[in-house]
Amino acid sequence: MLRKIHELMQKHSSFLVVAHERPDGDAIGSTLAFYHILRGFGKNAVVYSQDRIPENYLFLPGSERIVQELPSVENFEVAIILDCGEMERVGTHAAEIASIPNLINIDHHMSNGGFCEVCLIDPNASSTGELLFRLLRYSKISLTSEIATCLYAAILTDTGGFRYGNTHSSSLMAAAKLVDGGADPQWISENIYESDPAGRIHLLSMVLPNLILEEDGKVGSLIVTQKALAEARALPEHSEGFVDLPRSIKGVQISILYAETPDSRFKISLRSKGRINIEKVARFLGGGGHTNAAGCRVAGELEDIRRQVIGAIRAYVPELYKKEQ
Ligand code: 5GP
Ligand code: MN
């Protein structure tokens, strides 16, 4: 498959590079790295994101080139779909993008059913960024400091700062090579994790008093409502990372963030510790993700949704209720 991807990259000249809606560090870092790789080959490449790039990723080289308006898809011979387990994850223009003659999917979600013929899917990879690093090595593409910075940011963020269970020796090895190639760990971390607007901390101060601990202290949740966002003058992206807070409590095995969206739905982020597989819960609720980090969107009243989520945890994570846990 690496060979096929390499061939398509050599053969064609115009590429659309996309990742999922509400892009995270892996989505943004991988798309921008791919953009720099293609530009290095002298190819035409456009990076499209349906949603705005959160401010703390605007330092990544090339971020100013990302377009939020999908250009006419007839302009492209190849679409590179990154960090998406299904076509719909790219957003509302999924069908148009799918009509581009050659589709390549590079992804690490376990729920990826193989929606593209040409794909590089490895659920064991920490991040799409790590898969792109593999591609670079295979294709003997030399690292530039732009590519190194983008891929380092991708691996850093999807491993939760090299802390989660997906932090394999291959992830650390790739990160080391990226640092050799010009990625600056301190500068990248400062931009991503220590450049928050005050509104994010105001929002956190409104959300924390309502921390919920249930299922014998094994499940911890936070809720971000539209009202809280408005009062804190914060943006939805400012609740990124809040889901890690309940998880940091001793005894909590699963943590949940319920984030209300403007269309009265809830974007649910799920995280788990150790061997607890939260992806099954997300999939049951119509989403997907990875063993320790997954998500979905659900419409309805919060109290009903919370009951559904706890019901799904009881059904799909029986090990949570075993005595020794
Ligand atoms: P987050 O909670 O950070 O938004 O997402 C955690 C993981 O779950 C990511 O890998 C993301 O791709 C996946 N995920 C989040 N929301 C959805 C969703 O609505 N559908 C699917 N299929 N995956 C999701
Ligand atoms: Mn990812």
Short mmCIF file of C-alpha atoms and ligand atoms in Angstrom, two decimals:
data_model
loop_
_atom_site.label_atom_id
_atom_site.label_comp_id
_atom_site.label_asym_id
_atom_site.label_seq_id
_atom_site.Cartn_x
_atom_site.Cartn_y
_atom_site.Cartn_z
CA MET A 1 0.00 0.00 0.00
CA LEU A 2 2.85 2.39 0.77
CA ARG A 3 4.09 1.72 -2.77
CA LYS A 4 0.66 2.47 -4.26
CA ILE A 5 0.41 5.73 -2.32
CA HIS A 6 3.93 6.67 -3.38
CA GLU A 7 3.06 5.95 -7.05
CA LEU A 8 -0.11 8.05 -6.95
CA MET A 9 1.84 10.92 -5.40
CA GLN A 10 4.41 10.76 -8.22
CA LYS A 11 1.95 10.26 -11.06
CA HIS A 12 -0.60 13.01 -10.39
CA SER A 13 -0.22 16.75 -10.07
CA SER A 14 -3.24 18.16 -8.21
CA PHE A 15 -4.20 17.10 -4.70
CA LEU A 16 -6.85 17.99 -2.16
CA VAL A 17 -5.73 17.27 1.41
CA VAL A 18 -8.42 16.97 4.09
CA ALA A 19 -8.95 15.61 7.60
CA HIS A 20 -11.97 15.52 9.91
CA GLU A 21 -14.32 18.31 10.94
CA ARG A 22 -13.41 20.15 14.16
CA PRO A 23 -9.76 19.36 13.46
CA ASP A 24 -7.40 18.42 16.29
CA GLY A 25 -3.60 18.49 16.42
CA ASP A 26 -3.21 15.24 14.50
CA ALA A 27 -5.63 16.34 11.78
CA ILE A 28 -3.98 19.75 11.35
CA GLY A 29 -0.39 18.54 11.73
CA SER A 30 -0.86 15.68 9.25
CA THR A 31 -2.66 17.69 6.60
CA LEU A 32 -0.04 20.45 6.75
CA ALA A 33 2.83 17.93 6.66
CA PHE A 34 1.26 16.34 3.58
CA TYR A 35 0.90 19.77 2.02
CA HIS A 36 4.62 20.46 2.53
CA ILE A 37 5.56 17.01 1.17
CA LEU A 38 3.50 17.56 -1.99
CA ARG A 39 4.81 21.11 -2.46
CA GLY A 40 8.32 19.67 -2.13
CA PHE A 41 7.54 17.45 -5.12
CA GLY A 42 6.36 20.53 -7.03
CA LYS A 43 2.70 19.41 -6.91
CA ASN A 44 -0.39 21.57 -6.57
CA ALA A 45 -1.97 20.97 -3.20
CA VAL A 46 -4.87 22.56 -1.35
CA VAL A 47 -5.62 21.86 2.31
CA TYR A 48 -9.32 22.14 3.11
CA SER A 49 -10.93 22.15 6.54
CA GLN A 50 -14.64 22.69 6.98
CA ASP A 51 -14.06 24.13 10.44
CA ARG A 52 -11.76 26.86 11.65
CA ILE A 53 -8.27 25.96 12.83
CA PRO A 54 -8.07 26.54 16.62
CA GLU A 55 -5.78 29.45 17.46
CA ASN A 56 -3.19 27.36 19.27
CA TYR A 57 -2.39 25.56 15.99
CA LEU A 58 -1.99 28.68 13.86
CA PHE A 59 1.76 28.67 14.55
CA LEU A 60 2.14 25.52 12.43
CA PRO A 61 3.89 26.35 9.16
CA GLY A 62 1.41 26.56 6.29
CA SER A 63 -1.69 27.01 8.49
CA GLU A 64 -2.44 30.32 6.72
CA ARG A 65 -2.87 28.33 3.47
CA ILE A 66 -5.75 26.20 4.80
CA VAL A 67 -9.03 27.05 3.07
CA GLN A 68 -12.47 26.76 4.66
CA GLU A 69 -14.29 27.05 1.33
CA LEU A 70 -14.13 23.83 -0.71
CA PRO A 71 -12.73 24.63 -4.18
CA SER A 72 -14.40 23.00 -7.19
CA VAL A 73 -13.59 19.31 -6.87
CA GLU A 74 -13.00 19.05 -10.64
CA ASN A 75 -9.66 20.75 -9.97
CA PHE A 76 -8.27 17.66 -8.25
CA GLU A 77 -6.99 14.32 -9.44
CA VAL A 78 -6.37 12.96 -5.94
CA ALA A 79 -7.95 13.48 -2.52
CA ILE A 80 -5.87 12.57 0.53
CA ILE A 81 -8.21 11.89 3.44
CA LEU A 82 -6.31 11.91 6.71
CA ASP A 83 -7.27 10.88 10.25
CA CYS A 84 -10.81 9.86 9.20
CA GLY A 85 -12.29 6.42 9.88
CA GLU A 86 -15.15 7.12 7.51
CA MET A 87 -15.76 9.49 4.61
CA GLU A 88 -18.48 11.42 6.46
CA ARG A 89 -15.93 12.64 9.02
CA VAL A 90 -14.63 15.25 6.54
CA GLY A 91 -17.89 17.15 7.04
CA THR A 92 -20.83 18.24 4.94
CA HIS A 93 -18.98 18.06 1.60
CA ALA A 94 -18.10 14.37 1.98
CA ALA A 95 -19.98 13.27 -1.16
CA GLU A 96 -18.31 15.90 -3.35
CA ILE A 97 -14.85 15.04 -2.07
CA ALA A 98 -15.59 11.33 -2.61
CA SER A 99 -16.21 12.09 -6.31
CA ILE A 100 -12.53 12.98 -6.88
CA PRO A 101 -11.14 10.17 -9.11
CA ASN A 102 -8.39 8.90 -6.78
CA LEU A 103 -8.92 8.66 -3.03
CA ILE A 104 -6.20 7.86 -0.52
CA ASN A 105 -7.02 7.31 3.16
CA ILE A 106 -4.33 7.35 5.84
CA ASP A 107 -5.72 6.71 9.29
CA HIS A 108 -5.35 4.99 12.66
CA HIS A 109 -8.95 4.61 13.90
CA MET A 110 -10.02 1.11 14.89
CA SER A 111 -13.50 1.68 13.48
CA ASN A 112 -12.10 2.28 9.96
CA GLY A 113 -13.95 -0.11 7.66
CA GLY A 114 -11.66 0.55 4.68
CA PHE A 115 -13.75 3.07 2.73
CA CYS A 116 -10.93 3.83 0.25
CA GLU A 117 -9.30 1.29 -2.01
CA VAL A 118 -5.92 2.91 -1.53
CA CYS A 119 -5.28 3.22 2.17
CA LEU A 120 -2.77 3.00 4.96
CA ILE A 121 -4.67 2.06 8.09
CA ASP A 122 -3.02 0.95 11.28
CA PRO A 123 -5.03 1.17 14.51
CA ASN A 124 -1.83 0.49 16.43
CA ALA A 125 -0.21 3.68 15.18
CA SER A 126 -0.32 6.48 17.73
CA SER A 127 -1.47 9.01 15.18
CA THR A 128 -1.89 9.74 11.52
CA GLY A 129 1.29 11.81 11.91
CA GLU A 130 3.22 8.65 12.79
CA LEU A 131 1.85 6.92 9.68
CA LEU A 132 3.01 9.85 7.55
CA PHE A 133 6.44 9.49 9.12
CA ARG A 134 6.41 5.85 7.91
CA LEU A 135 5.47 7.03 4.44
CA LEU A 136 8.31 9.56 4.45
CA ARG A 137 10.78 6.85 5.34
CA TYR A 138 9.43 4.46 2.71
CA SER A 139 9.48 7.11 -0.02
CA LYS A 140 12.89 8.39 1.13
CA ILE A 141 11.48 11.90 1.37
CA SER A 142 13.88 14.18 3.19
CA LEU A 143 12.59 15.95 6.28
CA THR A 144 12.30 19.71 6.26
CA SER A 145 11.85 21.63 9.49
CA GLU A 146 8.26 22.44 8.36
CA ILE A 147 7.36 18.77 7.90
CA ALA A 148 9.14 17.83 11.15
CA THR A 149 7.26 20.51 13.13
CA CYS A 150 3.86 19.49 11.76
CA LEU A 151 4.40 15.76 12.31
CA TYR A 152 5.81 16.28 15.81
CA ALA A 153 2.71 18.33 16.72
CA ALA A 154 0.49 15.55 15.34
CA ILE A 155 2.18 12.78 17.36
CA LEU A 156 2.51 14.94 20.48
CA THR A 157 -1.18 15.80 20.63
CA ASP A 158 -2.64 12.38 19.77
CA THR A 159 -0.50 10.72 22.46
CA GLY A 160 -1.60 13.34 25.01
CA GLY A 161 1.98 14.58 25.29
CA PHE A 162 3.47 11.05 25.02
CA ARG A 163 1.40 9.81 27.97
CA TYR A 164 -1.40 7.62 26.54
CA GLY A 165 -1.33 3.90 25.85
CA ASN A 166 -0.74 4.58 22.15
CA THR A 167 2.74 5.94 22.96
CA HIS A 168 4.82 3.11 21.51
CA SER A 169 8.57 2.99 21.03
CA SER A 170 7.90 3.69 17.33
CA SER A 171 6.09 6.94 18.29
CA LEU A 172 9.01 8.06 20.45
CA MET A 173 11.49 6.99 17.80
CA ALA A 174 9.61 9.00 15.17
CA ALA A 175 9.48 12.00 17.54
CA ALA A 176 13.25 11.77 18.10
CA LYS A 177 13.91 11.77 14.35
CA LEU A 178 11.56 14.71 13.95
CA VAL A 179 13.50 16.65 16.58
CA ASP A 180 16.70 15.81 14.67
CA GLY A 181 14.89 17.10 11.58
CA GLY A 182 14.18 20.51 13.12
CA ALA A 183 11.10 20.16 15.36
CA ASP A 184 11.52 22.18 18.57
CA PRO A 185 9.67 20.34 21.39
CA GLN A 186 9.56 23.27 23.80
CA TRP A 187 8.37 25.82 21.25
CA ILE A 188 5.72 23.42 19.89
CA SER A 189 4.41 22.51 23.38
CA GLU A 190 4.32 26.15 24.46
CA ASN A 191 2.27 27.09 21.44
CA ILE A 192 -0.16 24.21 21.81
CA TYR A 193 -0.53 23.92 25.58
CA GLU A 194 0.47 27.27 27.04
CA SER A 195 -1.11 29.86 24.79
CA ASP A 196 -4.68 29.71 26.04
CA PRO A 197 -6.92 32.74 26.10
CA ALA A 198 -8.20 33.71 29.56
CA GLY A 199 -11.71 32.71 28.42
CA ARG A 200 -10.70 29.06 28.53
CA ILE A 201 -9.82 29.29 32.22
CA HIS A 202 -13.02 31.27 32.92
CA LEU A 203 -14.95 28.51 31.20
CA LEU A 204 -13.15 25.87 33.25
CA SER A 205 -14.00 27.72 36.46
CA MET A 206 -17.69 27.54 35.51
CA VAL A 207 -17.59 23.90 34.51
CA LEU A 208 -15.56 22.39 37.38
CA PRO A 209 -18.09 22.98 40.21
CA ASN A 210 -20.45 20.62 38.39
CA LEU A 211 -18.04 17.70 38.16
CA ILE A 212 -20.01 14.45 38.32
CA LEU A 213 -18.55 11.29 39.83
CA GLU A 214 -20.72 8.20 39.40
CA GLU A 215 -20.58 4.42 39.07
CA ASP A 216 -18.76 4.21 42.39
CA GLY A 217 -16.31 6.95 41.45
CA LYS A 218 -15.18 5.13 38.32
CA VAL A 219 -16.83 7.50 35.85
CA GLY A 220 -16.17 11.24 35.97
CA SER A 221 -17.92 13.79 33.76
CA LEU A 222 -17.94 17.47 32.94
CA ILE A 223 -20.58 19.42 31.05
CA VAL A 224 -20.00 22.46 28.85
CA THR A 225 -23.23 24.23 27.93
CA GLN A 226 -23.75 26.94 25.33
CA LYS A 227 -24.74 29.22 28.22
CA ALA A 228 -21.39 28.67 29.95
CA LEU A 229 -19.55 29.34 26.69
CA ALA A 230 -21.40 32.62 26.27
CA GLU A 231 -20.85 33.73 29.87
CA ALA A 232 -17.13 32.91 29.75
CA ARG A 233 -16.87 34.48 26.28
CA ALA A 234 -15.21 31.26 25.18
CA LEU A 235 -15.30 29.32 21.92
CA PRO A 236 -16.25 25.63 21.65
CA GLU A 237 -12.59 24.77 20.91
CA HIS A 238 -11.62 26.16 24.32
CA SER A 239 -13.05 23.08 26.02
CA GLU A 240 -10.50 20.92 24.21
CA GLY A 241 -8.64 18.90 26.84
CA PHE A 242 -11.27 19.38 29.60
CA VAL A 243 -12.08 15.67 29.28
CA ASP A 244 -8.63 14.86 30.66
CA LEU A 245 -9.46 16.45 34.02
CA PRO A 246 -11.89 13.86 35.44
CA ARG A 247 -9.55 11.18 34.18
CA SER A 248 -6.77 12.61 36.32
CA ILE A 249 -8.71 11.68 39.48
CA LYS A 250 -7.51 8.53 41.23
CA GLY A 251 -10.06 5.75 40.77
CA VAL A 252 -11.72 7.29 37.72
CA GLN A 253 -11.46 4.82 34.85
CA ILE A 254 -13.65 6.58 32.32
CA SER A 255 -14.04 10.28 31.81
CA ILE A 256 -16.63 12.05 29.75
CA LEU A 257 -17.11 15.56 28.41
CA TYR A 258 -20.60 16.53 27.27
CA ALA A 259 -20.22 19.63 25.10
CA GLU A 260 -23.44 21.23 23.91
CA THR A 261 -23.36 22.33 20.25
CA PRO A 262 -25.29 25.31 18.83
CA ASP A 263 -27.76 22.90 17.16
CA SER A 264 -28.76 21.54 20.61
CA ARG A 265 -26.86 18.31 20.27
CA PHE A 266 -24.06 17.11 22.49
CA LYS A 267 -20.57 16.29 21.31
CA ILE A 268 -19.42 13.59 23.66
CA SER A 269 -15.74 12.92 24.30
CA LEU A 270 -14.85 9.69 26.04
CA ARG A 271 -11.51 8.75 27.59
CA SER A 272 -10.46 5.66 29.52
CA LYS A 273 -7.50 4.34 31.42
CA GLY A 274 -5.55 1.14 30.80
CA ARG A 275 -7.32 -1.71 29.06
CA ILE A 276 -10.81 -0.24 29.28
CA ASN A 277 -12.11 -0.03 25.73
CA ILE A 278 -14.30 3.04 25.39
CA GLU A 279 -14.51 2.83 21.61
CA LYS A 280 -17.30 0.23 21.86
CA VAL A 281 -19.41 2.72 23.81
CA ALA A 282 -18.79 5.47 21.25
CA ARG A 283 -19.58 3.14 18.36
CA PHE A 284 -22.84 2.02 19.99
CA LEU A 285 -23.82 5.70 20.22
CA GLY A 286 -23.03 6.30 16.53
CA GLY A 287 -19.41 7.49 16.78
CA GLY A 288 -16.02 5.85 16.96
CA GLY A 289 -12.38 6.39 17.82
CA HIS A 290 -9.74 4.42 19.69
CA THR A 291 -9.55 2.15 22.75
CA ASN A 292 -8.76 4.99 25.17
CA ALA A 293 -10.14 8.02 23.29
CA ALA A 294 -13.39 8.05 21.37
CA GLY A 295 -16.36 10.28 20.69
CA CYS A 296 -19.80 10.71 19.21
CA ARG A 297 -22.59 13.24 18.77
CA VAL A 298 -26.03 12.65 20.23
CA ALA A 299 -29.22 14.71 19.99
CA GLY A 300 -31.64 15.13 22.88
CA GLU A 301 -31.95 16.22 26.47
CA LEU A 302 -28.77 16.02 28.51
CA GLU A 303 -30.28 13.89 31.27
CA ASP A 304 -31.52 11.33 28.71
CA ILE A 305 -28.18 11.33 26.96
CA ARG A 306 -26.34 10.80 30.22
CA ARG A 307 -28.57 7.83 30.98
CA GLN A 308 -27.86 6.40 27.51
CA VAL A 309 -24.11 6.80 27.97
CA ILE A 310 -24.09 5.18 31.41
CA GLY A 311 -26.34 2.40 30.03
CA ALA A 312 -23.87 1.82 27.19
CA ILE A 313 -20.94 1.75 29.63
CA ARG A 314 -22.75 -0.86 31.74
CA ALA A 315 -23.45 -2.94 28.63
CA TYR A 316 -20.13 -2.61 26.81
CA VAL A 317 -17.61 -2.19 29.61
CA PRO A 318 -18.61 -4.90 32.11
CA GLU A 319 -15.00 -5.11 33.33
CA LEU A 320 -15.48 -1.70 34.96
CA TYR A 321 -17.75 -3.35 37.51
CA LYS A 322 -15.51 -6.27 38.41
CA LYS A 323 -14.34 -6.19 42.02
CA GLU A 324 -10.58 -5.88 41.40
CA GLN A 325 -10.98 -2.76 39.23
P1 5GP B 1 -12.35 13.96 20.75
O1 5GP B 1 -13.08 13.51 21.95
O2 5GP B 1 -10.98 14.46 21.06
O3 5GP B 1 -13.12 14.84 19.85
O4 5GP B 1 -12.13 12.65 19.87
C1 5GP B 1 -11.45 11.51 20.37
C2 5GP B 1 -11.38 10.45 19.30
O5 5GP B 1 -12.69 10.01 18.96
C3 5GP B 1 -10.77 10.96 18.00
O6 5GP B 1 -9.93 9.95 17.50
C4 5GP B 1 -11.92 11.16 17.08
O7 5GP B 1 -11.60 10.89 15.77
C5 5GP B 1 -12.97 10.20 17.60
N1 5GP B 1 -14.29 10.83 17.47
C6 5GP B 1 -14.71 11.92 18.13
N2 5GP B 1 -15.98 12.25 17.76
C7 5GP B 1 -16.35 11.33 16.84
C8 5GP B 1 -17.54 11.12 16.07
O8 5GP B 1 -18.52 11.85 16.16
N3 5GP B 1 -17.52 10.06 15.21
C9 5GP B 1 -16.44 9.21 15.10
N4 5GP B 1 -16.51 8.19 14.24
N5 5GP B 1 -15.33 9.39 15.81
C10 5GP B 1 -15.26 10.42 16.66
MN MN B 2 -5.62 11.02 15.06
#
